[in-house]
Amino acid sequence: MPRPRIPAGEVGAVQITKLADGRYRARGRMRDDAGELRQLRATADTEEGALAELRRLAAQLTSNGEGALTGASTIAAAADAWLIHVTGRAGAGSLAYSTVESYETTVRLILKPACGGIALDQLTGPSP
């Protein structure tokens, strides 16, 4: 039976190891808001310090549900959140700004007027 999937924003099991120099290392895995599994590692003079540093690193990778979409969120809100994400990708150089401009135009002129007010929990998938 496979291990249960770590939910987004949560840290899985944490291992604390005493290093040769007397310091402590905390290691754990977490799934960030995008669903990517991340390996985290933190070192400190005490076990508690290493664990606190690991939790601080984890907090930087998640929004802790702030601004998260829910079933009551609209397609327009989801599209706005997605545009923020793709704008960040453009800032990091993995997406052209002209592509982001095209996406923004499509969202503004087509998606929002056609279905922007529909709640996400009202969406259904195609029947098999």
N, CA, C and O atoms as a GROMACS GRO file, in nm:
protein
  512
    1MET      N    1   0.085  -0.118   0.000
    1MET     CA    2   0.000   0.000   0.000
    1MET      C    3   0.090   0.124   0.000
    1MET      O    4   0.181   0.134   0.082
    2PRO      N    5   0.066   0.219  -0.090
    2PRO     CA    6   0.151   0.338  -0.097
    2PRO      C    7   0.126   0.431   0.022
    2PRO      O    8   0.021   0.427   0.086
    3ARG      N    9   0.227   0.514   0.048
    3ARG     CA   10   0.212   0.614   0.154
    3ARG      C   11   0.107   0.716   0.115
    3ARG      O   12   0.090   0.744  -0.004
    4PRO      N   13   0.035   0.770   0.213
    4PRO     CA   14  -0.062   0.874   0.180
    4PRO      C   15   0.009   0.999   0.128
    4PRO      O   16   0.120   1.032   0.170
    5ARG      N   17  -0.055   1.067   0.036
    5ARG     CA   18   0.000   1.188  -0.024
    5ARG      C   19   0.000   1.300   0.080
    5ARG      O   20  -0.099   1.320   0.151
    6ILE      N   21   0.111   1.372   0.088
    6ILE     CA   22   0.120   1.486   0.179
    6ILE      C   23   0.034   1.599   0.122
    6ILE      O   24   0.054   1.640   0.008
    7PRO      N   25  -0.062   1.649   0.199
    7PRO     CA   26  -0.145   1.759   0.150
    7PRO      C   27  -0.063   1.886   0.126
    7PRO      O   28   0.039   1.907   0.191
    8ALA      N   29  -0.107   1.968   0.034
    8ALA     CA   30  -0.039   2.094   0.004
    8ALA      C   31  -0.031   2.179   0.130
    8ALA      O   32  -0.129   2.194   0.203
    9GLY      N   33   0.088   2.236   0.154
    9GLY     CA   34   0.110   2.323   0.267
    9GLY      C   35   0.148   2.253   0.396
    9GLY      O   36   0.173   2.319   0.497
   10GLU      N   37   0.152   2.119   0.395
   10GLU     CA   38   0.186   2.045   0.516
   10GLU      C   39   0.323   1.979   0.503
   10GLU      O   40   0.365   1.941   0.394
   11VAL      N   41   0.390   1.967   0.617
   11VAL     CA   42   0.519   1.898   0.623
   11VAL      C   43   0.492   1.754   0.666
   11VAL      O   44   0.417   1.730   0.760
   12GLY      N   45   0.554   1.659   0.597
   12GLY     CA   46   0.540   1.519   0.634
   12GLY      C   47   0.625   1.487   0.756
   12GLY      O   48   0.656   1.576   0.835
   13ALA      N   49   0.662   1.361   0.771
   13ALA     CA   50   0.744   1.319   0.884
   13ALA      C   51   0.878   1.392   0.882
   13ALA      O   52   0.939   1.409   0.776
   14VAL      N   53   0.922   1.435   0.999
   14VAL     CA   54   1.049   1.508   1.012
   14VAL      C   55   1.150   1.418   1.082
   14VAL      O   56   1.121   1.357   1.184
   15GLN      N   57   1.270   1.411   1.025
   15GLN     CA   58   1.380   1.336   1.086
   15GLN      C   59   1.480   1.436   1.143
   15GLN      O   60   1.519   1.531   1.075
   16ILE      N   61   1.520   1.414   1.268
   16ILE     CA   62   1.620   1.500   1.330
   16ILE      C   63   1.743   1.415   1.358
   16ILE      O   64   1.735   1.309   1.420
   17THR      N   65   1.858   1.464   1.311
   17THR     CA   66   1.983   1.391   1.324
   17THR      C   67   2.085   1.480   1.394
   17THR      O   68   2.096   1.599   1.367
   18LYS      N   69   2.160   1.418   1.487
   18LYS     CA   70   2.270   1.491   1.551
   18LYS      C   71   2.392   1.476   1.462
   18LYS      O   72   2.432   1.364   1.429
   19LEU      N   73   2.452   1.587   1.423
   19LEU     CA   74   2.568   1.588   1.334
   19LEU      C   75   2.697   1.572   1.413
   19LEU      O   76   2.698   1.587   1.535
   20ALA      N   77   2.806   1.542   1.343
   20ALA     CA   78   2.936   1.520   1.407
   20ALA      C   79   2.984   1.642   1.484
   20ALA      O   80   3.054   1.629   1.584
   21ASP      N   81   2.947   1.762   1.439
   21ASP     CA   82   2.992   1.884   1.507
   21ASP      C   83   2.904   1.921   1.627
   21ASP      O   84   2.924   2.025   1.688
   22GLY      N   85   2.807   1.835   1.660
   22GLY     CA   86   2.721   1.860   1.775
   22GLY      C   87   2.593   1.935   1.743
   22GLY      O   88   2.504   1.947   1.828
   23ARG      N   89   2.582   1.985   1.622
   23ARG     CA   90   2.460   2.056   1.581
   23ARG      C   91   2.355   1.955   1.540
   23ARG      O   92   2.382   1.835   1.533
   24TYR      N   93   2.232   2.003   1.513
   24TYR     CA   94   2.123   1.915   1.474
   24TYR      C   95   2.072   1.954   1.336
   24TYR      O   96   2.067   2.072   1.300
   25ARG      N   97   2.034   1.852   1.259
   25ARG     CA   98   1.976   1.876   1.127
   25ARG      C   99   1.836   1.816   1.126
   25ARG      O  100   1.816   1.701   1.163
   26ALA      N  101   1.740   1.896   1.082
   26ALA     CA  102   1.601   1.850   1.063
   26ALA      C  103   1.576   1.839   0.913
   26ALA      O  104   1.607   1.930   0.837
   27ARG      N  105   1.521   1.725   0.872
   27ARG     CA  106   1.487   1.704   0.732
   27ARG      C  107   1.342   1.660   0.721
   27ARG      O  108   1.293   1.584   0.804
   28GLY      N  109   1.276   1.708   0.619
   28GLY     CA  110   1.138   1.670   0.596
   28GLY      C  111   1.097   1.705   0.454
   28GLY      O  112   1.167   1.777   0.384
   29ARG      N  113   0.983   1.652   0.415
   29ARG     CA  114   0.929   1.683   0.283
   29ARG      C  115   0.796   1.754   0.301
   29ARG      O  116   0.722   1.727   0.395
   30MET      N  117   0.768   1.843   0.210
   30MET     CA  118   0.639   1.911   0.211
   30MET      C  119   0.593   1.933   0.068
   30MET      O  120   0.674   1.932  -0.026
   31ARG      N  121   0.465   1.952   0.053
   31ARG     CA  122   0.408   1.983  -0.077
   31ARG      C  123   0.370   2.130  -0.074
   31ARG      O  124   0.292   2.173   0.011
   32ASP      N  125   0.426   2.209  -0.168
   32ASP     CA  126   0.394   2.352  -0.170
   32ASP      C  127   0.256   2.374  -0.229
   32ASP      O  128   0.187   2.279  -0.265
   33ASP      N  129   0.215   2.500  -0.238
   33ASP     CA  130   0.081   2.534  -0.287
   33ASP      C  131   0.057   2.488  -0.430
   33ASP      O  132  -0.057   2.465  -0.470
   34ALA      N  133   0.164   2.475  -0.507
   34ALA     CA  134   0.152   2.430  -0.646
   34ALA      C  135   0.147   2.279  -0.656
   34ALA      O  136   0.132   2.225  -0.766
   35GLY      N  137   0.160   2.209  -0.543
   35GLY     CA  138   0.155   2.064  -0.545
   35GLY      C  139   0.289   1.996  -0.564
   35GLY      O  140   0.297   1.873  -0.572
   36GLU      N  141   0.396   2.076  -0.572
   36GLU     CA  142   0.530   2.020  -0.591
   36GLU      C  143   0.586   1.972  -0.458
   36GLU      O  144   0.577   2.041  -0.357
   37LEU      N  145   0.645   1.851  -0.459
   37LEU     CA  146   0.706   1.797  -0.340
   37LEU      C  147   0.844   1.859  -0.322
   37LEU      O  148   0.925   1.857  -0.414
   38ARG      N  149   0.870   1.914  -0.205
   38ARG     CA  150   0.997   1.981  -0.176
   38ARG      C  151   1.068   1.911  -0.062
   38ARG      O  152   1.006   1.872   0.037
   39GLN      N  153   1.200   1.896  -0.076
   39GLN     CA  154   1.284   1.844   0.032
   39GLN      C  155   1.333   1.964   0.112
   39GLN      O  156   1.391   2.057   0.054
   40LEU      N  157   1.312   1.964   0.242
   40LEU     CA  158   1.356   2.074   0.327
   40LEU      C  159   1.462   2.024   0.422
   40LEU      O  160   1.457   1.910   0.469
   41ARG      N  161   1.558   2.110   0.452
   41ARG     CA  162   1.667   2.077   0.542
   41ARG      C  163   1.704   2.201   0.620
   41ARG      O  164   1.719   2.309   0.562
   42ALA      N  165   1.720   2.186   0.752
   42ALA     CA  166   1.758   2.299   0.836
   42ALA      C  167   1.853   2.250   0.944
   42ALA      O  168   1.840   2.138   0.994
   43THR      N  169   1.950   2.335   0.979
   43THR     CA  170   2.050   2.301   1.080
   43THR      C  171   2.051   2.409   1.187
   43THR      O  172   2.040   2.528   1.157
   44ALA      N  173   2.066   2.364   1.315
   44ALA     CA  174   2.072   2.459   1.426
   44ALA      C  175   2.148   2.394   1.542
   44ALA      O  176   2.183   2.276   1.536
   45ASP      N  177   2.172   2.473   1.645
   45ASP     CA  178   2.246   2.423   1.761
   45ASP      C  179   2.165   2.328   1.848
   45ASP      O  180   2.223   2.247   1.921
   46THR      N  181   2.031   2.336   1.840
   46THR     CA  182   1.945   2.249   1.921
   46THR      C  183   1.844   2.180   1.830
   46THR      O  184   1.819   2.223   1.718
   47GLU      N  185   1.785   2.070   1.882
   47GLU     CA  186   1.680   2.001   1.806
   47GLU      C  187   1.563   2.096   1.780
   47GLU      O  188   1.510   2.102   1.670
   48GLU      N  189   1.524   2.169   1.885
   48GLU     CA  190   1.411   2.261   1.873
   48GLU      C  191   1.440   2.372   1.771
   48GLU      O  192   1.352   2.412   1.695
   49GLY      N  193   1.563   2.419   1.771
   49GLY     CA  194   1.602   2.523   1.676
   49GLY      C  195   1.598   2.473   1.532
   49GLY      O  196   1.553   2.544   1.443
   50ALA      N  197   1.645   2.350   1.511
   50ALA     CA  198   1.643   2.293   1.376
   50ALA      C  199   1.499   2.273   1.329
   50ALA      O  200   1.467   2.300   1.214
   51LEU      N  201   1.414   2.225   1.419
   51LEU     CA  202   1.273   2.204   1.384
   51LEU      C  203   1.205   2.338   1.356
   51LEU      O  204   1.126   2.347   1.262
   52ALA      N  205   1.234   2.439   1.435
   52ALA     CA  206   1.175   2.572   1.412
   52ALA      C  207   1.221   2.630   1.278
   52ALA      O  208   1.141   2.690   1.206
   53GLU      N  209   1.346   2.611   1.244
   53GLU     CA  210   1.398   2.661   1.117
   53GLU      C  211   1.333   2.587   1.000
   53GLU      O  212   1.302   2.647   0.897
   54LEU      N  213   1.312   2.456   1.015
   54LEU     CA  214   1.245   2.378   0.911
   54LEU      C  215   1.103   2.429   0.890
   54LEU      O  216   1.058   2.442   0.776
   55ARG      N  217   1.034   2.456   0.998
   55ARG     CA  218   0.896   2.509   0.987
   55ARG      C  219   0.895   2.648   0.924
   55ARG      O  220   0.803   2.681   0.849
   56ARG      N  221   0.997   2.729   0.954
   56ARG     CA  222   1.007   2.862   0.892
   56ARG      C  223   1.026   2.849   0.741
   56ARG      O  224   0.964   2.922   0.664
   57LEU      N  225   1.112   2.756   0.700
   57LEU     CA  226   1.134   2.733   0.556
   57LEU      C  227   1.005   2.686   0.490
   57LEU      O  228   0.972   2.730   0.379
   58ALA      N  229   0.933   2.598   0.556
   58ALA     CA  230   0.807   2.547   0.501
   58ALA      C  231   0.705   2.659   0.487
   58ALA      O  232   0.632   2.664   0.388
   59ALA      N  233   0.700   2.749   0.584
   59ALA     CA  234   0.603   2.860   0.579
   59ALA      C  235   0.629   2.952   0.460
   59ALA      O  236   0.536   3.014   0.408
   60GLN      N  237   0.755   2.962   0.416
   60GLN     CA  238   0.787   3.046   0.302
   60GLN      C  239   0.736   2.987   0.171
   60GLN      O  240   0.721   3.059   0.073
   61LEU      N  241   0.709   2.857   0.169
   61LEU     CA  242   0.666   2.790   0.047
   61LEU      C  243   0.515   2.777   0.034
   61LEU      O  244   0.466   2.720  -0.064
   62THR      N  245   0.442   2.827   0.129
   62THR     CA  246   0.297   2.812   0.126
   62THR      C  247   0.228   2.941   0.168
   62THR      O  248   0.284   3.022   0.242
   63SER      N  249   0.108   2.957   0.121
   63SER     CA  250   0.028   3.074   0.160
   63SER      C  251  -0.058   3.042   0.281
   63SER      O  252  -0.128   3.130   0.332
   64ASN      N  253  -0.053   2.916   0.330
   64ASN     CA  254  -0.135   2.871   0.443
   64ASN      C  255  -0.283   2.896   0.419
   64ASN      O  256  -0.357   2.928   0.511
   65GLY      N  257  -0.324   2.881   0.295
   65GLY     CA  258  -0.465   2.895   0.262
   65GLY      C  259  -0.509   3.038   0.236
   65GLY      O  260  -0.622   3.060   0.194
   66GLU      N  261  -0.423   3.136   0.261
   66GLU     CA  262  -0.461   3.275   0.236
   66GLU      C  263  -0.473   3.296   0.086
   66GLU      O  264  -0.380   3.267   0.011
   67GLY      N  265  -0.586   3.344   0.045
   67GLY     CA  266  -0.606   3.367  -0.096
   67GLY      C  267  -0.635   3.240  -0.174
   67GLY      O  268  -0.643   3.242  -0.297
   68ALA      N  269  -0.651   3.129  -0.103
   68ALA     CA  270  -0.677   3.002  -0.171
   68ALA      C  271  -0.818   3.002  -0.228
   68ALA      O  272  -0.909   3.066  -0.174
   69LEU      N  273  -0.835   2.932  -0.336
   69LEU     CA  274  -0.965   2.920  -0.398
   69LEU      C  275  -1.047   2.813  -0.326
   69LEU      O  276  -0.992   2.715  -0.276
   70THR      N  277  -1.176   2.834  -0.320
   70THR     CA  278  -1.268   2.737  -0.263
   70THR      C  279  -1.374   2.706  -0.366
   70THR      O  280  -1.374   2.764  -0.475
   71GLY      N  281  -1.463   2.617  -0.333
   71GLY     CA  282  -1.573   2.585  -0.424
   71GLY      C  283  -1.661   2.705  -0.452
   71GLY      O  284  -1.723   2.714  -0.558
   72ALA      N  285  -1.668   2.798  -0.358
   72ALA     CA  286  -1.751   2.918  -0.376
   72ALA      C  287  -1.681   3.025  -0.460
   72ALA      O  288  -1.745   3.121  -0.503
   73SER      N  289  -1.551   3.008  -0.484
   73SER     CA  290  -1.478   3.104  -0.567
   73SER      C  291  -1.530   3.097  -0.710
   73SER      O  292  -1.578   2.993  -0.755
   74THR      N  293  -1.520   3.208  -0.780
   74THR     CA  294  -1.569   3.213  -0.917
   74THR      C  295  -1.458   3.182  -1.018
   74THR      O  296  -1.340   3.184  -0.985
   75ILE      N  297  -1.499   3.155  -1.138
   75ILE     CA  298  -1.403   3.134  -1.246
   75ILE      C  299  -1.318   3.260  -1.263
   75ILE      O  300  -1.198   3.250  -1.290
   76ALA      N  301  -1.378   3.377  -1.247
   76ALA     CA  302  -1.302   3.502  -1.259
   76ALA      C  303  -1.193   3.509  -1.153
   76ALA      O  304  -1.081   3.551  -1.183
   77ALA      N  305  -1.222   3.468  -1.030
   77ALA     CA  306  -1.122   3.469  -0.923
   77ALA      C  307  -1.010   3.369  -0.953
   77ALA      O  308  -0.893   3.398  -0.929
   78ALA      N  309  -1.047   3.253  -1.005
   78ALA     CA  310  -0.947   3.152  -1.041
   78ALA      C  311  -0.859   3.203  -1.154
   78ALA      O  312  -0.737   3.182  -1.153
   79ALA      N  313  -0.918   3.269  -1.250
   79ALA     CA  314  -0.841   3.324  -1.361
   79ALA      C  315  -0.746   3.433  -1.313
   79ALA      O  316  -0.631   3.440  -1.359
   80ASP      N  317  -0.791   3.518  -1.222
   80ASP     CA  318  -0.705   3.623  -1.167
   80ASP      C  319  -0.586   3.561  -1.091
   80ASP      O  320  -0.473   3.607  -1.104
   81ALA      N  321  -0.613   3.457  -1.012
   81ALA     CA  322  -0.505   3.389  -0.939
   81ALA      C  323  -0.406   3.326  -1.036
   81ALA      O  324  -0.286   3.330  -1.014
   82TRP      N  325  -0.458   3.268  -1.143
   82TRP     CA  326  -0.371   3.207  -1.243
   82TRP      C  327  -0.286   3.313  -1.314
   82TRP      O  328  -0.169   3.289  -1.341
   83LEU      N  329  -0.344   3.427  -1.343
   83LEU     CA  330  -0.268   3.534  -1.408
   83LEU      C  331  -0.154   3.583  -1.318
   83LEU      O  332  -0.046   3.617  -1.368
   84ILE      N  333  -0.177   3.587  -1.188
   84ILE     CA  334  -0.069   3.624  -1.096
   84ILE      C  335   0.043   3.523  -1.106
   84ILE      O  336   0.161   3.559  -1.108
   85HIS      N  337   0.007   3.396  -1.112
   85HIS     CA  338   0.107   3.289  -1.123
   85HIS      C  339   0.187   3.302  -1.253
   85HIS      O  340   0.310   3.294  -1.251
   86VAL      N  341   0.120   3.321  -1.366
   86VAL     CA  342   0.194   3.328  -1.493
   86VAL      C  343   0.275   3.457  -1.503
   86VAL      O  344   0.379   3.459  -1.569
   87THR      N  345   0.230   3.563  -1.439
   87THR     CA  346   0.309   3.686  -1.435
   87THR      C  347   0.439   3.662  -1.357
   87THR      O  348   0.544   3.712  -1.395
   88GLY      N  349   0.430   3.586  -1.249
   88GLY     CA  350   0.550   3.549  -1.173
   88GLY      C  351   0.645   3.465  -1.256
   88GLY      O  352   0.767   3.482  -1.247
   89ARG      N  353   0.590   3.375  -1.336
   89ARG     CA  354   0.674   3.294  -1.424
   89ARG      C  355   0.744   3.382  -1.527
   89ARG      O  356   0.860   3.358  -1.560
   90ALA      N  357   0.675   3.484  -1.576
   90ALA     CA  358   0.738   3.575  -1.672
   90ALA      C  359   0.850   3.652  -1.604
   90ALA      O  360   0.956   3.675  -1.663
   91GLY      N  361   0.828   3.692  -1.479
   91GLY     CA  362   0.931   3.763  -1.405
   91GLY      C  363   1.054   3.676  -1.380
   91GLY      O  364   1.165   3.727  -1.370
   92ALA      N  365   1.032   3.546  -1.370
   92ALA     CA  366   1.143   3.453  -1.348
   92ALA      C  367   1.211   3.414  -1.480
   92ALA      O  368   1.314   3.346  -1.480
   93GLY      N  369   1.153   3.457  -1.590
   93GLY     CA  370   1.215   3.430  -1.720
   93GLY      C  371   1.172   3.301  -1.787
   93GLY      O  372   1.227   3.265  -1.891
   94SER      N  373   1.074   3.230  -1.729
   94SER     CA  374   1.033   3.104  -1.791
   94SER      C  375   0.912   3.119  -1.882
   94SER      O  376   0.861   3.021  -1.936
   95LEU      N  377   0.865   3.243  -1.898
   95LEU     CA  378   0.751   3.270  -1.986
   95LEU      C  379   0.766   3.411  -2.041
   95LEU      O  380   0.806   3.503  -1.969
   96ALA      N  381   0.735   3.429  -2.167
   96ALA     CA  382   0.749   3.560  -2.229
   96ALA      C  383   0.636   3.654  -2.183
   96ALA      O  384   0.522   3.611  -2.165
   97TYR      N  385   0.669   3.781  -2.164
   97TYR     CA  386   0.567   3.879  -2.124
   97TYR      C  387   0.459   3.893  -2.231
   97TYR      O  388   0.344   3.922  -2.198
   98SER      N  389   0.494   3.873  -2.356
   98SER     CA  390   0.392   3.881  -2.462
   98SER      C  391   0.289   3.769  -2.447
   98SER      O  392   0.172   3.787  -2.480
   99THR      N  393   0.332   3.654  -2.396
   99THR     CA  394   0.239   3.544  -2.371
   99THR      C  395   0.145   3.581  -2.257
   99THR      O  396   0.025   3.554  -2.264
  100VAL      N  397   0.198   3.641  -2.152
  100VAL     CA  398   0.115   3.684  -2.039
  100VAL      C  399   0.014   3.788  -2.086
  100VAL      O  400  -0.103   3.782  -2.046
  101GLU      N  401   0.055   3.880  -2.170
  101GLU     CA  402  -0.038   3.981  -2.223
  101GLU      C  403  -0.149   3.916  -2.302
  101GLU      O  404  -0.265   3.957  -2.292
  102SER      N  405  -0.117   3.815  -2.380
  102SER     CA  406  -0.218   3.741  -2.455
  102SER      C  407  -0.317   3.672  -2.361
  102SER      O  408  -0.438   3.676  -2.383
  103TYR      N  409  -0.263   3.609  -2.255
  103TYR     CA  410  -0.350   3.544  -2.156
  103TYR      C  411  -0.442   3.645  -2.090
  103TYR      O  412  -0.561   3.620  -2.075
  104GLU      N  413  -0.386   3.761  -2.050
  104GLU     CA  414  -0.467   3.863  -1.984
  104GLU      C  415  -0.580   3.912  -2.074
  104GLU      O  416  -0.693   3.932  -2.029
  105THR      N  417  -0.550   3.931  -2.200
  105THR     CA  418  -0.651   3.976  -2.296
  105THR      C  419  -0.761   3.873  -2.311
  105THR      O  420  -0.879   3.908  -2.313
  106THR      N  421  -0.724   3.746  -2.322
  106THR     CA  422  -0.822   3.639  -2.336
  106THR      C  423  -0.911   3.630  -2.213
  106THR      O  424  -1.032   3.613  -2.225
  107VAL      N  425  -0.852   3.641  -2.095
  107VAL     CA  426  -0.930   3.636  -1.971
  107VAL      C  427  -1.026   3.754  -1.965
  107VAL      O  428  -1.144   3.737  -1.933
  108ARG      N  429  -0.977   3.873  -1.995
  108ARG     CA  430  -1.058   3.995  -1.985
  108ARG      C  431  -1.170   4.001  -2.088
  108ARG      O  432  -1.283   4.039  -2.055
  109LEU      N  433  -1.140   3.964  -2.212
  109LEU     CA  434  -1.238   3.981  -2.320
  109LEU      C  435  -1.326   3.860  -2.346
  109LEU      O  436  -1.437   3.874  -2.399
  110ILE      N  437  -1.280   3.742  -2.311
  110ILE     CA  438  -1.356   3.622  -2.345
  110ILE      C  439  -1.404   3.546  -2.220
  110ILE      O  440  -1.524   3.525  -2.202
  111LEU      N  441  -1.309   3.506  -2.136
  111LEU     CA  442  -1.344   3.418  -2.024
  111LEU      C  443  -1.436   3.485  -1.923
  111LEU      O  444  -1.542   3.431  -1.890
  112LYS      N  445  -1.397   3.602  -1.873
  112LYS     CA  446  -1.479   3.667  -1.770
  112LYS      C  447  -1.618   3.704  -1.819
  112LYS      O  448  -1.715   3.679  -1.748
  113PRO      N  449  -1.633   3.763  -1.937
  113PRO     CA  450  -1.768   3.795  -1.982
  113PRO      C  451  -1.855   3.670  -2.006
  113PRO      O  452  -1.975   3.673  -1.982
  114ALA      N  453  -1.795   3.562  -2.051
  114ALA     CA  454  -1.872   3.443  -2.085
  114ALA      C  455  -1.912   3.362  -1.962
  114ALA      O  456  -2.023   3.310  -1.955
  115CYS      N  457  -1.820   3.350  -1.864
  115CYS     CA  458  -1.852   3.260  -1.752
  115CYS      C  459  -1.784   3.299  -1.622
  115CYS      O  460  -1.775   3.216  -1.531
  116GLY      N  461  -1.736   3.421  -1.608
  116GLY     CA  462  -1.661   3.463  -1.491
  116GLY      C  463  -1.735   3.454  -1.360
  116GLY      O  464  -1.671   3.439  -1.256
  117GLY      N  465  -1.866   3.461  -1.361
  117GLY     CA  466  -1.944   3.458  -1.237
  117GLY      C  467  -1.981   3.319  -1.188
  117GLY      O  468  -2.041   3.306  -1.081
  118ILE      N  469  -1.948   3.217  -1.261
  118ILE     CA  470  -1.983   3.080  -1.221
  118ILE      C  471  -1.890   3.034  -1.108
  118ILE      O  472  -1.769   3.051  -1.116
  119ALA      N  473  -1.948   2.976  -1.005
  119ALA     CA  474  -1.870   2.924  -0.892
  119ALA      C  475  -1.802   2.794  -0.933
  119ALA      O  476  -1.857   2.716  -1.011
  120LEU      N  477  -1.683   2.771  -0.879
  120LEU     CA  478  -1.606   2.652  -0.915
  120LEU      C  479  -1.677   2.523  -0.877
  120LEU      O  480  -1.662   2.422  -0.946
  121ASP      N  481  -1.755   2.524  -0.769
  121ASP     CA  482  -1.824   2.401  -0.730
  121ASP      C  483  -1.943   2.369  -0.819
  121ASP      O  484  -2.005   2.265  -0.803
  122GLN      N  485  -1.975   2.458  -0.912
  122GLN     CA  486  -2.081   2.432  -1.008
  122GLN      C  487  -2.031   2.366  -1.136
  122GLN      O  488  -2.110   2.326  -1.222
  123LEU      N  489  -1.899   2.357  -1.149
  123LEU     CA  490  -1.841   2.300  -1.270
  123LEU      C  491  -1.850   2.147  -1.266
  123LEU      O  492  -1.840   2.085  -1.160
  124THR      N  493  -1.870   2.089  -1.383
  124THR     CA  494  -1.870   1.944  -1.395
  124THR      C  495  -1.780   1.905  -1.511
  124THR      O  496  -1.751   1.986  -1.599
  125GLY      N  497  -1.738   1.782  -1.510
  125GLY     CA  498  -1.656   1.730  -1.619
  125GLY      C  499  -1.741   1.659  -1.721
  125GLY      O  500  -1.860   1.638  -1.698
  126PRO      N  501  -1.681   1.622  -1.834
  126PRO     CA  502  -1.757   1.551  -1.936
  126PRO      C  503  -1.795   1.411  -1.890
  126PRO      O  504  -1.723   1.349  -1.811
  127SER      N  505  -1.907   1.362  -1.936
  127SER     CA  506  -1.951   1.227  -1.903
  127SER      C  507  -1.872   1.128  -1.988
  127SER      O  508  -1.839   1.157  -2.103
  128PRO      N  509  -1.841   1.011  -1.930
  128PRO     CA  510  -1.767   0.911  -2.009
  128PRO      C  511  -1.849   0.850  -2.119
  128PRO      O  512  -1.800   0.765  -2.194
   0.00000   0.00000   0.00000
